[in-house]
Every structure is written in structure tokens, then in C-alpha cells.
Amino acid sequence: MFNGIKGVLYRELNVYKKRARKQILASSLSPLLFLIAFGWGFGDKVVAGGMPYITFLIPGLITMSSLNQSYGIAQEINITRFYFHLFDEYLIAPITYMEIVLGEVLYGMFKGLLSTLLIFVYAVLFKVQLILSPLFFAAIIIHTFLFASLGTTMAMIVRDHGSQATVNTFVITPMIFLCGTFFPVDKLPYLFKLIVYVLPLTYSTKVIRASLTGGDVNLLYFSLMILFAGLFFCTAYFAVKRVEA
Amino acid sequence: MKEILKVKGLVRKFGDKTAVAGVDFSIQEGEFVGLLGPNGAGKTTTIRMLTGLLKPTEGEVFYYGKDFSRHAKEAKGFIGVVHQYSNLDRDLTAYENLYLHCILHGIPKEERNSRIEESLEFAGLAEHRDRQVKTFSGGMKRRLVIVRALLHEPKILFLDEPTVGLDPQIRRSLWDLIVKVNQLKSMAILLTTHYIEEAERLCQRVMIINRGKIISSGSPEELKKDLGRYVLEVFHEDHIEERFYNTREEALEELKKCTLSSRIREVTLEDVFLKLTGRRINV
Ligand SMILES: Nc1ncnc2c1ncn2[C@@H]1O[C@H](COP(=O)(O)OP(=O)(O)OP(=O)(O)O)[C@@H](O)[C@H]1O
Ligand SMILES: [Mg+2]
């Protein structure tokens, strides 16, 4: 029944295993730099959203880092699909498109959650107190699901490597910088606020930050996360269904 | 004998280019069929439509009488494919590539190991089982792709130029292997190849495709008979002229009249192929 999911995961995790050390090392560097520069550099005096900046920053790094990892499967899928034709092996197997999508999305979530774990290690090292509630776990799962689905969608509709880089430059990077990961979005000018509030990262950052720092979680934002996640999963499904190897 | 595959009016267009222009044929259980045609004739496109990698623009495909587009999952269970290009996972080992195939095709866990070992043995890759595929030579990859396609014991196997780029020894041993599965497991095979003499030796029936249309079909013997049993080659200064005759006597008769140097030989399937698809110099 779940042969497709198992197969895709078997493939992805086996390849990941071989690159794990390099990958983890690479993905652990940039959050550390942010922590040193903005956490230590700003010291305790800078306050954002009513808390010391470093406490404000850590949840932002969690959403940023896990987004990068979960969404990052787009590039991997793109290479395996266009250069190595691996998707053909999935498409000729007696499995459904849904299983392929689920397999890839689960892999993206796995990567995203792994990087979340890493930031928790940093939180301990930098002596930042965080609250782990069920709501946080629900939120991070939805967050990684959302961006893994978006990554899968992109991998399927984007034609090649170059366009992939373009999407990253014009959508993903601005989103990471603007959506409240490094500063509270309510300080933004009106126009930017408009932009920021159509981007899903804004909501996951708000929800995840609130749940980790003991603030009130806005249930509307939480519902919007679920909505975005559902939407992108559908686009991923239809993108895979439409694909001709 | 049961009909395993039936194709009706298959068409595939890429933009305004028609790659496959209405193809009809059927394949019986255990039959060994060749699909021959020049570059760009539409062989690969046809195979991709028959295996679910491309959607036909028009036409229908049936496996055991069931519409492929509606029973794809079921049909894919008894289809095996070897593509023209290698689609192995370079980062996985030989063993892992086969293991992935086992999972995707729902081969029970307890059978996987023995089947994989057997396949690796078969392909002569047993000692390379734990090497990453990116370190393999072209021939090793080719053999691995073929045994992978056989892992789930398909009822019909599509081979798109499986022996291209292989040395004669390996080509022979691959054919031995393929003939063996064809006969022992009565697996139907649809083969494309540019080695016409291979097709002549192996296939019970060949179909010749040109510009997206099947222009001739029959056993190699039948096709050759249609052209004439013997060919008289006349060596002109700038080209070789070929004349076809049904009997050796007729050919000899003509040979005597010839002033230019010339010779008689038996017709091959390649003659049929070239006659039907035309000799193209400037493609
Ligand atoms: N994805 C595509 N987009 C546009 N045209 C294509 C595409 N795939 C194939 N074609 C065209 O369709 C025609 C048939 O191609 P196909 O690959 O089926 O030929 P073939 O018989 O397999 O040739 P070969 O012997 O070279 O492998 C060719 O003219 C090719 O250029
Ligand atoms: Mg081809």
C-alpha cells in the first residue's frame, strides 16, 4: 500500500546518510553566525517584541533554518529528475502520485525537523530558555510540511537549475528576511506589511515564536498555516500528476 | 496464446511536431517483437507512452484488455522497462538501487535479499554490490539496469536500445540472458535496436517504423521474402546499386549481363530496413 512512500524515503534517506555530515555542518554555520552577530553582538540591551533580542531571534532562526532545509528538497528533486532521470523509476512503478508526493514531503520535513533540533542545541549553548508545548510541535510540523510541499511543487514546475535559482533569489530569500524572522513585522511600512501578510512564513514565525516564548498563540494565524499547508500540498500533488518525465 | 498488449491509433505531438503519427499493433504473451526505425522515428516516444511516462495525444493502450489510462497501477505491476538512457541512482550502490526497485514494486521483504543477490550474480556484478553506481562503467550500468527491470518478473519487457555501447562479448551474454527469460518465463519483449542483425536473429516479428508510422510488419523471413531472397550489388563509381530477385538463378542471369563489377548475396533484414526507410545522407 505505502510502497511508494517507503521507496522514495528509502532513496532519499540513503543518499542523505552519505552526505549527512557535510550537510549538517554546512547548515549549522549560518544560524551560528546570526547568533554571534546579533545575539552576542547586540547584547541584552536590545529588546524586540518585549524580550531580549536573542530570545526573539532563536525562534526566527528555527523557522528560517527549517524552511531552508524543507524547501531545499526542491533543488535535490530537480537534479535527480532532470539530470539523472530518477523520477522515471518512480513513474513506471505501480505506485500512485500521492505516494511520491508524500514520500518527498516527509523527507523535507525530516530535514527541517533535524535543523530545528540543531537550533535547540544552540539555544542551550546560548542559555536561552524556551517553552516546549504541544502547540509548538504541531506548529513546527505544519511549518515543515508547508515548505516541503512548496519545495516539491517548485521542483515539478520549474524547468531547470537556473530558474530554480531565480525563484530562490526573488521569493525565498526576501521571504526569509522580511517575514518577522529577525524583527517584528508590525514596525514595517504599510506597503511591506501588505506583502508580508500574504506570505506564509509570517504566520508560522508568529505562531512558533509565541509558542516558544510563552506568548499567546493567535489561532487565526495557526489556521492560516494549516490552510497554506493544505494549499501547497494540493499544488504539489497536481504538479507531480502533470509531470511527464 | 493471450494478447497482453494492444495499441490503437496512438498519436503523440510535441507542439506542432508529430513524433508518433497513429500506431496500431498488439503483442501476444511470450512474443519477442522488434521495433526498428531510423533516428527520430518515434520508437522511444512510443515506448514512453506504453509505460506511462508520456501521455498520448490520441489513441488507446490496453494491457490484457484493460484500458491503461484507467488501470495504470495494476498494469505497471507487470511492465518492465529498460530506457535508452541509464536512470540508475548514481549515489546509491548497486545493491541499494535494486533494493529501491524491490520496495517500489512491492516485493515481499523476505524475498528481496535473495532476488537481489541472484540478479547481481546474473549480471556478473556480485563483487561490486556495495560500490556506488557512479563508479561503474557503461557496460556495468547497462547490465544493472537490465536485471533491475527483471526483478519483479514482468510479463512484458520494453527494451529501448539495451545493448548500445556494449562490447560484443557483453552484448552476447546479455542476449543470452534476455532470450532465457523470454523462453523460460515466457516474458513478452518489445525491443528497439539499431543492430538490425540482432533483431533478425532474436525477434519472431519486427515492425518497421518511420516518421511516426509503422510502415511494415512481419517475421524477418516474411519481410525478406517480400523484398526478394537475393540481392545483386552493382558497384558503380559513386554508389552501389542493389537489385532484388526471388531466386538465385534470376540474379545470376542478371549478373552475367552486368558490365560493371558486381556480386550476389542473400538479402538481410538490414536491406529491408534500408529499402523501406530510405537511405538518408543529409539528415
Ligand atoms: N520532449 C520532446 N520535445 C520535443 N520533441 C521531441 C521530444 N521527444 C522527442 N521528440 C521528437 O520526436 C521525434 C521522435 O523521437 P524519438 O526519441 O521517439 O525517436 P527514436 O525513434 O527513439 O530515435 P532514436 O533512434 O534516435 O532513439 C524526434 O523527431 C524528436 O525530436
Ligand atoms: Mg530512441
Coordinates of C-alpha atoms and ligand atoms in Angstrom, one line a residue:
Chain A
M1 CA 0.0 0.0 0.0
F2 CA 2.7 2.5 1.0
N3 CA 5.4 1.2 -1.2
G4 CA 5.8 4.5 -3.0
I5 CA 6.3 6.4 0.3
K6 CA 8.7 3.8 1.6
G7 CA 10.6 3.7 -1.7
V8 CA 11.0 7.4 -2.0
L9 CA 12.1 7.7 1.6
Y10 CA 14.5 4.8 1.3
R11 CA 16.1 6.5 -1.6
E12 CA 16.3 10.0 -0.1
L13 CA 17.5 8.9 3.3
N14 CA 20.1 6.6 2.0
V15 CA 21.5 9.4 -0.1
Y16 CA 21.2 11.8 2.8
K17 CA 23.1 9.4 5.0
K18 CA 26.1 9.6 2.7
R19 CA 26.1 13.3 2.8
A20 CA 24.8 13.9 6.3
R21 CA 28.0 15.1 8.0
K22 CA 28.7 17.7 5.3
Q23 CA 25.1 18.8 5.1
I24 CA 24.7 19.2 8.8
L25 CA 27.9 21.1 9.2
A26 CA 27.0 23.4 6.3
S27 CA 23.5 24.1 7.6
S28 CA 24.7 24.7 11.1
L29 CA 27.0 27.6 10.3
S30 CA 24.7 30.4 9.2
P31 CA 22.4 30.2 12.3
L32 CA 25.5 30.3 14.5
L33 CA 26.8 33.4 12.7
F34 CA 23.5 35.1 13.2
L35 CA 23.5 34.2 16.9
I36 CA 27.0 35.5 17.4
A37 CA 26.5 38.7 15.4
F38 CA 23.0 39.6 16.6
G39 CA 22.7 37.7 19.8
W40 CA 26.0 38.5 21.5
G41 CA 26.7 41.5 19.4
F42 CA 23.6 43.3 20.4
G43 CA 23.8 42.1 24.0
D44 CA 20.9 42.2 26.4
K45 CA 20.1 45.8 26.0
V46 CA 18.3 45.5 22.7
V47 CA 14.7 44.4 23.2
A48 CA 12.4 43.1 20.4
G49 CA 8.7 42.2 20.9
G50 CA 9.1 42.7 24.6
M51 CA 12.0 40.2 25.1
P52 CA 15.8 40.2 24.9
Y53 CA 16.8 40.1 21.2
I54 CA 18.5 36.7 21.4
T55 CA 15.3 35.2 22.7
F56 CA 13.4 36.9 19.9
L57 CA 16.0 35.7 17.4
I58 CA 16.1 32.0 18.2
P59 CA 12.5 31.1 17.1
G60 CA 13.2 33.1 13.9
L61 CA 16.3 31.1 13.3
I62 CA 14.2 27.9 13.8
T63 CA 11.7 28.9 11.1
M64 CA 14.4 30.2 8.8
S65 CA 16.6 27.1 9.1
S66 CA 13.8 24.6 8.9
L67 CA 12.4 26.5 5.9
N68 CA 15.7 26.4 4.2
Q69 CA 16.0 22.6 4.7
S70 CA 12.4 21.7 4.0
Y71 CA 12.1 23.8 0.9
G72 CA 15.7 22.9 -0.1
I73 CA 14.5 19.5 -1.3
A74 CA 13.3 21.4 -4.4
Q75 CA 16.9 21.6 -5.7
E76 CA 17.6 17.9 -4.9
I77 CA 14.5 16.7 -6.7
N78 CA 15.3 18.9 -9.6
I79 CA 18.7 17.4 -10.1
T80 CA 17.5 13.8 -9.7
R81 CA 14.7 14.5 -12.1
F82 CA 16.4 16.3 -14.9
Y83 CA 19.9 15.1 -14.8
F84 CA 19.6 11.6 -13.5
H85 CA 16.0 10.7 -14.7
L86 CA 15.3 9.1 -11.4
F87 CA 11.7 10.1 -11.5
D88 CA 11.2 7.6 -14.3
E89 CA 11.8 4.8 -11.9
Y90 CA 9.0 6.1 -9.7
L91 CA 6.7 6.8 -12.6
I92 CA 7.0 3.3 -14.0
A93 CA 6.4 1.6 -10.6
P94 CA 2.9 0.5 -9.6
I95 CA 2.5 3.3 -7.1
T96 CA 0.3 6.4 -7.0
Y97 CA 1.4 10.1 -7.5
M98 CA 0.1 10.7 -4.0
E99 CA 2.7 8.3 -2.5
I100 CA 5.5 10.0 -4.4
V101 CA 4.4 13.4 -3.1
L102 CA 4.1 12.1 0.5
G103 CA 7.5 10.5 0.3
E104 CA 9.2 13.7 -0.8
V105 CA 7.3 15.9 1.7
L106 CA 8.1 13.6 4.6
Y107 CA 11.8 13.7 3.6
G108 CA 11.6 17.5 3.5
M109 CA 10.0 17.5 7.0
F110 CA 12.7 15.2 8.3
K111 CA 15.4 17.7 7.1
G112 CA 13.5 20.6 8.5
L113 CA 13.0 19.0 11.9
L114 CA 16.6 18.0 12.1
S115 CA 17.7 21.6 11.7
T116 CA 15.2 22.6 14.3
L117 CA 16.9 20.2 16.7
L118 CA 20.2 21.9 15.9
I119 CA 18.9 25.3 16.8
F120 CA 17.7 23.9 20.1
V121 CA 21.2 22.8 20.8
Y122 CA 22.3 26.4 20.1
A123 CA 19.5 27.7 22.4
V124 CA 21.0 25.6 25.2
L125 CA 24.5 26.8 24.5
F126 CA 23.4 30.4 24.4
K127 CA 21.4 29.9 27.5
V128 CA 18.1 30.9 26.1
Q129 CA 15.0 29.5 27.9
L130 CA 12.3 28.1 25.6
I131 CA 9.0 26.6 26.4
L132 CA 8.2 23.3 24.6
S133 CA 4.4 23.0 24.3
P134 CA 2.3 20.6 22.2
L135 CA 1.3 23.6 20.2
F136 CA 4.9 24.2 19.2
F137 CA 5.3 20.7 18.0
A138 CA 2.1 21.0 16.0
A139 CA 3.3 24.3 14.5
I140 CA 6.7 23.1 13.5
I141 CA 5.3 20.0 11.9
I142 CA 2.8 22.1 9.9
H143 CA 5.6 24.6 9.0
T144 CA 7.9 22.0 7.6
F145 CA 5.1 20.2 5.9
L146 CA 4.1 23.5 4.3
F147 CA 7.5 24.3 2.9
A148 CA 8.4 20.8 1.9
S149 CA 5.2 20.8 -0.2
L150 CA 6.1 24.2 -1.7
G151 CA 9.6 22.8 -2.5
T152 CA 8.1 19.8 -4.2
T153 CA 5.7 22.0 -6.2
M154 CA 8.6 24.2 -7.3
A155 CA 10.7 21.2 -8.3
M156 CA 8.0 20.0 -10.5
I157 CA 7.0 23.2 -12.3
V158 CA 10.4 24.8 -12.6
R159 CA 12.2 23.7 -15.7
D160 CA 15.8 23.7 -14.8
H161 CA 18.5 24.8 -12.4
G162 CA 18.7 28.4 -13.4
S163 CA 15.0 29.1 -12.9
Q164 CA 15.3 27.4 -9.5
A165 CA 17.9 29.9 -8.5
T166 CA 15.7 32.8 -9.8
V167 CA 12.9 31.6 -7.6
N168 CA 15.2 31.5 -4.6
T169 CA 16.5 35.0 -5.2
F170 CA 13.2 36.6 -5.8
V171 CA 10.9 34.7 -3.5
I172 CA 12.6 32.6 -0.9
T173 CA 15.4 35.0 0.3
P174 CA 13.2 38.1 0.5
M175 CA 10.6 36.0 2.4
I176 CA 13.2 34.8 4.9
F177 CA 14.4 38.3 5.6
L178 CA 11.0 40.1 5.7
C179 CA 8.6 37.8 7.4
G180 CA 9.5 38.5 11.0
T181 CA 12.4 36.1 11.4
F182 CA 14.8 38.9 12.5
F183 CA 12.5 41.8 13.6
P184 CA 8.8 42.3 14.4
V185 CA 6.8 42.9 11.3
D186 CA 4.5 45.5 12.8
K187 CA 7.3 48.0 12.5
L188 CA 7.2 47.7 8.7
P189 CA 5.8 50.4 6.5
Y190 CA 2.2 49.8 5.3
L191 CA 3.1 48.6 1.8
F192 CA 5.6 46.0 3.1
K193 CA 3.1 44.9 5.7
L194 CA 0.7 44.1 2.9
I195 CA 3.4 42.0 1.2
V196 CA 4.4 40.3 4.3
Y197 CA 0.9 39.3 5.3
V198 CA 0.4 37.3 2.1
L199 CA 3.5 35.2 2.8
P200 CA 3.0 32.1 4.9
L201 CA 6.3 32.4 6.7
T202 CA 4.9 35.4 8.6
Y203 CA 2.3 33.3 10.2
S204 CA 4.5 30.3 11.1
T205 CA 7.1 32.6 12.6
K206 CA 4.5 34.4 14.7
V207 CA 2.9 31.2 15.9
I208 CA 6.2 29.4 16.6
R209 CA 7.7 32.4 18.4
A210 CA 4.6 32.8 20.5
S211 CA 4.5 29.2 21.5
L212 CA 8.2 29.0 22.3
T213 CA 8.4 32.2 24.4
G214 CA 5.1 31.9 26.3
G215 CA 3.1 34.4 24.3
D216 CA -0.5 34.0 23.1
V217 CA -0.8 31.9 20.0
N218 CA -3.2 33.6 17.6
L219 CA -5.5 30.8 16.4
L220 CA -6.3 32.6 13.2
Y221 CA -2.6 32.6 12.3
F222 CA -2.5 28.9 13.2
S223 CA -5.4 28.2 10.9
L224 CA -3.9 30.2 8.1
M225 CA -0.8 28.0 8.4
I226 CA -2.9 24.9 8.0
L227 CA -4.6 26.5 5.1
F228 CA -1.3 27.3 3.3
A229 CA -0.1 23.8 4.1
G230 CA -3.2 22.3 2.5
L231 CA -2.9 24.6 -0.5
F232 CA 0.7 23.8 -1.2
F233 CA 0.2 20.1 -0.8
C234 CA -2.5 20.2 -3.4
T235 CA -0.3 22.2 -5.8
A236 CA 2.5 19.6 -5.2
Y237 CA 0.1 16.7 -5.9
F238 CA -1.2 18.3 -9.2
A239 CA 2.3 19.3 -10.2
V240 CA 3.5 15.7 -9.8
K241 CA 0.5 14.3 -11.5
R242 CA 1.0 16.6 -14.5
V243 CA 4.7 15.7 -14.9
E244 CA 6.0 13.9 -17.8
A245 CA 9.4 12.6 -17.1
Chain B
M1 CA -1.8 -17.6 -26.6
K2 CA -3.2 -14.5 -24.9
E3 CA -2.9 -10.9 -26.0
I4 CA -1.0 -8.9 -23.5
L5 CA -0.8 -5.5 -25.2
K6 CA -3.0 -3.8 -27.7
V7 CA -2.3 -0.3 -29.1
K8 CA -4.9 1.6 -31.1
G9 CA -4.3 4.8 -33.0
L10 CA -1.5 6.0 -30.8
V11 CA -0.5 9.6 -31.5
R12 CA 1.9 11.9 -29.7
K13 CA 2.6 15.5 -30.7
F14 CA 5.2 17.9 -29.2
G15 CA 3.9 21.3 -30.1
D16 CA 3.2 21.1 -33.8
K17 CA 5.7 18.3 -34.3
T18 CA 4.2 14.8 -34.6
A19 CA 6.5 12.3 -33.1
V20 CA 4.1 9.3 -33.3
A21 CA 1.5 9.5 -36.0
G22 CA -1.0 6.8 -35.4
V23 CA 0.4 3.5 -34.4
D24 CA -1.6 0.2 -34.1
F25 CA -0.3 -3.2 -33.1
S26 CA -0.6 -5.9 -30.5
I27 CA 1.7 -8.2 -28.7
Q28 CA 1.0 -11.8 -27.5
E29 CA 2.2 -13.4 -24.3
G30 CA 5.8 -14.5 -24.7
E31 CA 6.2 -12.9 -28.1
F32 CA 9.6 -11.3 -29.0
V33 CA 9.0 -8.3 -31.1
G34 CA 11.4 -5.8 -32.6
L35 CA 10.6 -2.1 -33.3
L36 CA 13.1 -0.9 -35.8
G37 CA 13.4 2.6 -37.2
P38 CA 15.9 5.3 -38.0
N39 CA 16.8 8.0 -35.5
G40 CA 13.9 10.2 -34.6
A41 CA 11.3 7.7 -36.0
G42 CA 9.3 7.7 -32.8
K43 CA 10.5 4.5 -31.1
T44 CA 11.4 5.9 -27.7
T45 CA 8.3 8.1 -27.7
T46 CA 6.1 5.1 -28.3
I47 CA 7.7 3.1 -25.5
R48 CA 7.3 6.0 -23.1
M49 CA 3.6 6.2 -23.9
L50 CA 3.3 2.4 -23.4
T51 CA 5.0 2.6 -20.0
G52 CA 3.2 5.6 -18.6
L53 CA 6.0 8.2 -18.8
L54 CA 4.3 10.2 -21.5
K55 CA 0.6 10.8 -22.1
P56 CA -0.6 10.1 -25.6
T57 CA -2.2 12.9 -27.5
E58 CA -4.6 10.5 -29.0
G59 CA -5.2 6.7 -29.0
E60 CA -5.6 3.9 -26.5
V61 CA -3.4 1.4 -24.9
F62 CA -4.8 -1.9 -23.4
Y63 CA -3.0 -4.4 -21.2
Y64 CA -4.9 -7.7 -21.0
G65 CA -7.9 -5.8 -22.5
K66 CA -7.9 -3.2 -19.7
D67 CA -7.5 0.5 -20.5
F68 CA -4.0 1.5 -19.4
S69 CA -5.0 5.1 -18.5
R70 CA -7.6 3.8 -16.1
H71 CA -5.8 0.8 -14.7
A72 CA -2.3 2.2 -14.7
K73 CA -1.2 0.9 -11.3
E74 CA -2.3 -2.6 -12.0
A75 CA -0.6 -2.7 -15.4
K76 CA 2.6 -1.2 -14.2
G77 CA 2.9 -4.2 -11.9
F78 CA 3.7 -6.4 -14.9
I79 CA 5.7 -4.0 -17.1
G80 CA 9.4 -3.9 -17.0
V81 CA 11.4 -1.1 -18.8
V82 CA 15.0 -0.5 -19.8
H83 CA 15.4 3.0 -21.0
Q84 CA 17.6 4.3 -23.7
Y85 CA 19.5 6.3 -21.1
S86 CA 20.6 5.0 -17.7
N87 CA 18.4 6.1 -14.9
L88 CA 20.2 4.5 -12.0
D89 CA 20.8 6.4 -8.9
R90 CA 24.4 7.4 -9.0
D91 CA 24.7 8.0 -5.3
L92 CA 23.3 4.6 -4.3
T93 CA 25.2 1.3 -4.5
A94 CA 24.2 -1.5 -7.0
Y95 CA 22.5 -3.3 -4.1
E96 CA 20.6 -0.2 -3.0
N97 CA 19.4 0.5 -6.5
L98 CA 17.9 -3.0 -6.7
Y99 CA 16.6 -2.7 -3.2
L100 CA 14.8 0.5 -4.1
H101 CA 13.2 -1.3 -7.1
C102 CA 12.0 -4.1 -4.8
I103 CA 10.3 -1.6 -2.5
L104 CA 8.6 0.3 -5.3
H105 CA 7.3 -2.9 -6.8
G106 CA 6.1 -4.4 -3.5
I107 CA 8.4 -7.4 -3.5
P108 CA 8.0 -9.0 0.0
K109 CA 10.7 -8.2 2.4
E110 CA 11.9 -11.8 3.0
E111 CA 12.3 -12.3 -0.8
R112 CA 14.2 -9.1 -1.5
N113 CA 17.7 -10.2 -0.5
S114 CA 17.7 -13.5 -2.3
R115 CA 16.3 -11.9 -5.5
I116 CA 18.9 -9.1 -5.4
E117 CA 21.8 -11.5 -4.8
E118 CA 20.6 -13.7 -7.7
S119 CA 20.3 -10.7 -10.0
L120 CA 23.7 -9.4 -9.2
E121 CA 25.1 -12.8 -9.8
F122 CA 23.3 -13.0 -13.1
A123 CA 24.7 -9.6 -14.2
G124 CA 28.2 -10.5 -13.0
L125 CA 28.2 -7.7 -10.5
A126 CA 28.2 -9.7 -7.3
E127 CA 31.6 -8.4 -6.2
H128 CA 30.6 -4.8 -7.0
R129 CA 27.3 -4.9 -5.0
D130 CA 28.4 -2.2 -2.5
R131 CA 30.0 0.2 -4.9
Q132 CA 28.3 3.4 -5.8
V133 CA 26.9 3.3 -9.3
K134 CA 28.8 6.5 -10.3
T135 CA 32.0 4.4 -10.3
F136 CA 30.6 1.9 -12.8
S137 CA 31.5 1.6 -16.4
G138 CA 28.8 2.0 -19.1
G139 CA 28.6 -1.8 -19.5
M140 CA 28.2 -2.4 -15.8
K141 CA 25.4 0.2 -15.6
R142 CA 23.7 -1.3 -18.6
R143 CA 23.7 -4.8 -17.0
L144 CA 22.4 -3.5 -13.8
V145 CA 19.6 -1.6 -15.4
I146 CA 18.5 -4.8 -17.2
V147 CA 18.5 -7.1 -14.2
R148 CA 16.7 -4.3 -12.3
A149 CA 13.9 -4.3 -14.9
L150 CA 13.6 -8.1 -14.4
L151 CA 13.5 -8.1 -10.6
H152 CA 9.7 -8.0 -10.3
E153 CA 9.3 -10.7 -13.0
P154 CA 7.4 -8.6 -15.5
K155 CA 5.1 -10.2 -18.1
I156 CA 6.3 -7.7 -20.8
L157 CA 9.6 -6.1 -21.0
F158 CA 10.4 -2.9 -23.0
L159 CA 14.0 -2.7 -24.1
D160 CA 15.0 0.6 -25.7
E161 CA 18.4 0.0 -27.3
P162 CA 19.6 -2.1 -24.4
T163 CA 23.0 -3.0 -26.0
V164 CA 24.1 0.3 -27.3
G165 CA 27.7 1.0 -26.4
L166 CA 28.5 -2.5 -25.2
D167 CA 31.3 -4.7 -26.4
P168 CA 30.5 -7.9 -28.4
Q169 CA 31.0 -10.3 -25.5
I170 CA 28.8 -8.5 -23.2
R171 CA 26.2 -8.0 -25.9
R172 CA 26.1 -11.7 -26.5
S173 CA 25.8 -12.5 -22.8
L174 CA 23.0 -10.0 -22.5
W175 CA 21.1 -11.5 -25.3
D176 CA 21.6 -15.0 -23.9
L177 CA 20.1 -13.6 -20.7
I178 CA 17.2 -11.9 -22.4
V179 CA 16.4 -14.9 -24.6
K180 CA 16.5 -17.1 -21.5
V181 CA 13.9 -15.0 -19.7
N182 CA 11.8 -14.8 -22.8
Q183 CA 11.7 -18.5 -23.1
L184 CA 11.8 -19.8 -19.6
K185 CA 9.4 -17.2 -18.1
S186 CA 7.5 -16.7 -21.4
M187 CA 8.0 -13.0 -21.0
A188 CA 6.9 -10.8 -23.9
I189 CA 9.6 -8.4 -25.2
L190 CA 9.4 -5.3 -27.3
L191 CA 12.9 -4.3 -28.4
T192 CA 14.3 -1.4 -30.2
T193 CA 17.8 -1.6 -31.6
H194 CA 19.9 -0.2 -34.4
Y195 CA 21.8 -3.5 -34.7
I196 CA 19.5 -4.9 -37.3
E197 CA 21.2 -8.3 -37.4
E198 CA 20.5 -8.7 -33.7
A199 CA 16.8 -8.1 -34.3
E200 CA 16.9 -10.5 -37.2
R201 CA 18.4 -13.2 -35.0
L202 CA 16.2 -12.7 -31.9
C203 CA 12.8 -11.4 -33.0
Q204 CA 9.9 -13.5 -34.1
R205 CA 8.3 -10.4 -35.5
V206 CA 9.6 -7.0 -36.4
M207 CA 7.8 -3.8 -37.0
I208 CA 9.5 -1.0 -39.0
I209 CA 8.6 2.5 -38.0
N210 CA 9.4 5.6 -40.0
R211 CA 8.3 9.2 -39.3
G212 CA 6.0 8.0 -36.5
K213 CA 4.2 5.4 -38.6
I214 CA 4.6 1.6 -38.8
I215 CA 5.3 1.0 -42.4
S216 CA 5.8 -2.7 -42.4
S217 CA 5.5 -5.6 -40.0
G218 CA 6.1 -9.4 -40.1
S219 CA 8.6 -12.1 -39.3
P220 CA 12.1 -11.3 -40.5
E221 CA 11.7 -14.2 -43.0
E222 CA 8.4 -12.7 -44.4
L223 CA 9.9 -9.3 -44.8
K224 CA 12.9 -10.6 -46.6
K225 CA 10.8 -12.7 -48.9
D226 CA 8.7 -9.6 -49.8
L227 CA 11.8 -7.9 -51.0
G228 CA 13.3 -10.9 -52.7
R229 CA 15.6 -13.6 -51.5
Y230 CA 18.8 -12.5 -53.3
V231 CA 20.4 -9.2 -54.0
L232 CA 22.6 -8.3 -56.8
E233 CA 25.0 -5.5 -55.8
V234 CA 26.4 -3.5 -58.7
F235 CA 29.4 -1.3 -57.9
H236 CA 29.0 2.0 -59.7
E237 CA 31.7 4.6 -59.5
D238 CA 30.0 6.6 -56.9
H239 CA 27.4 4.3 -55.4
I240 CA 26.3 0.7 -55.0
E241 CA 23.1 -0.2 -56.8
E242 CA 21.0 -3.0 -55.4
R243 CA 18.6 -5.2 -57.4
F244 CA 16.5 -7.8 -55.7
Y245 CA 15.5 -11.2 -57.0
N246 CA 13.4 -14.1 -55.8
T247 CA 15.7 -16.8 -56.9
R248 CA 19.4 -17.2 -57.3
E249 CA 19.0 -18.1 -60.9
E250 CA 17.4 -14.8 -61.8
A251 CA 20.1 -13.0 -60.0
L252 CA 22.8 -15.0 -61.8
E253 CA 21.1 -14.2 -65.1
E254 CA 21.4 -10.5 -64.4
L255 CA 24.9 -10.8 -63.1
K256 CA 26.0 -12.2 -66.5
K257 CA 24.6 -9.1 -68.3
C258 CA 26.4 -6.8 -66.0
T259 CA 29.5 -5.0 -67.3
L260 CA 30.4 -3.4 -64.0
S261 CA 31.8 -5.4 -61.2
S262 CA 29.1 -6.9 -59.1
R263 CA 28.2 -9.7 -56.7
I264 CA 25.3 -11.7 -55.4
R265 CA 24.4 -12.2 -51.7
E266 CA 21.5 -13.2 -49.6
V267 CA 19.1 -10.5 -48.6
T268 CA 19.3 -9.4 -44.9
L269 CA 16.9 -7.6 -42.7
E270 CA 19.1 -4.6 -43.0
D271 CA 18.4 -4.5 -46.7
V272 CA 14.7 -4.5 -46.0
F273 CA 15.2 -1.8 -43.4
L274 CA 17.2 0.5 -45.7
K275 CA 14.8 -0.1 -48.6
L276 CA 11.8 0.8 -46.6
T277 CA 13.1 3.7 -44.6
G278 CA 15.2 5.1 -47.4
R279 CA 18.9 5.9 -47.4
R280 CA 19.4 9.2 -45.9
I281 CA 22.7 11.0 -46.3
N282 CA 21.8 14.5 -45.2
V283 CA 19.6 14.2 -42.1
Ligands
LIG1 N1 10.3 16.1 -25.4 C1 10.3 16.3 -26.7 N2 10.0 17.5 -27.2 C2 10.0 17.8 -28.5 N3 10.3 16.9 -29.4 C3 10.5 15.6 -29.0 C4 10.6 15.3 -27.6 N4 10.9 13.9 -27.5 C5 11.0 13.5 -28.8 N5 10.8 14.5 -29.7 C6 10.9 14.3 -31.2 O1 10.1 13.3 -31.6 C7 10.7 12.5 -32.6 C8 10.8 11.1 -32.2 O2 11.7 10.9 -31.2 P1 12.1 9.6 -30.5 O3 13.0 9.8 -29.4 O4 10.8 8.8 -30.2 O5 12.8 8.8 -31.7 P2 13.6 7.4 -31.7 O6 12.9 6.6 -32.7 O7 13.6 6.9 -30.3 O8 15.0 7.9 -32.2 P3 16.5 7.3 -31.7 O9 16.7 6.1 -32.6 O10 17.4 8.4 -32.1 O11 16.5 7.0 -30.3 C9 12.0 13.2 -32.9 O12 11.9 14.0 -34.0 C10 12.3 14.0 -31.7 O13 13.0 15.2 -32.0
MG2 MG 15.1 6.4 -29.0

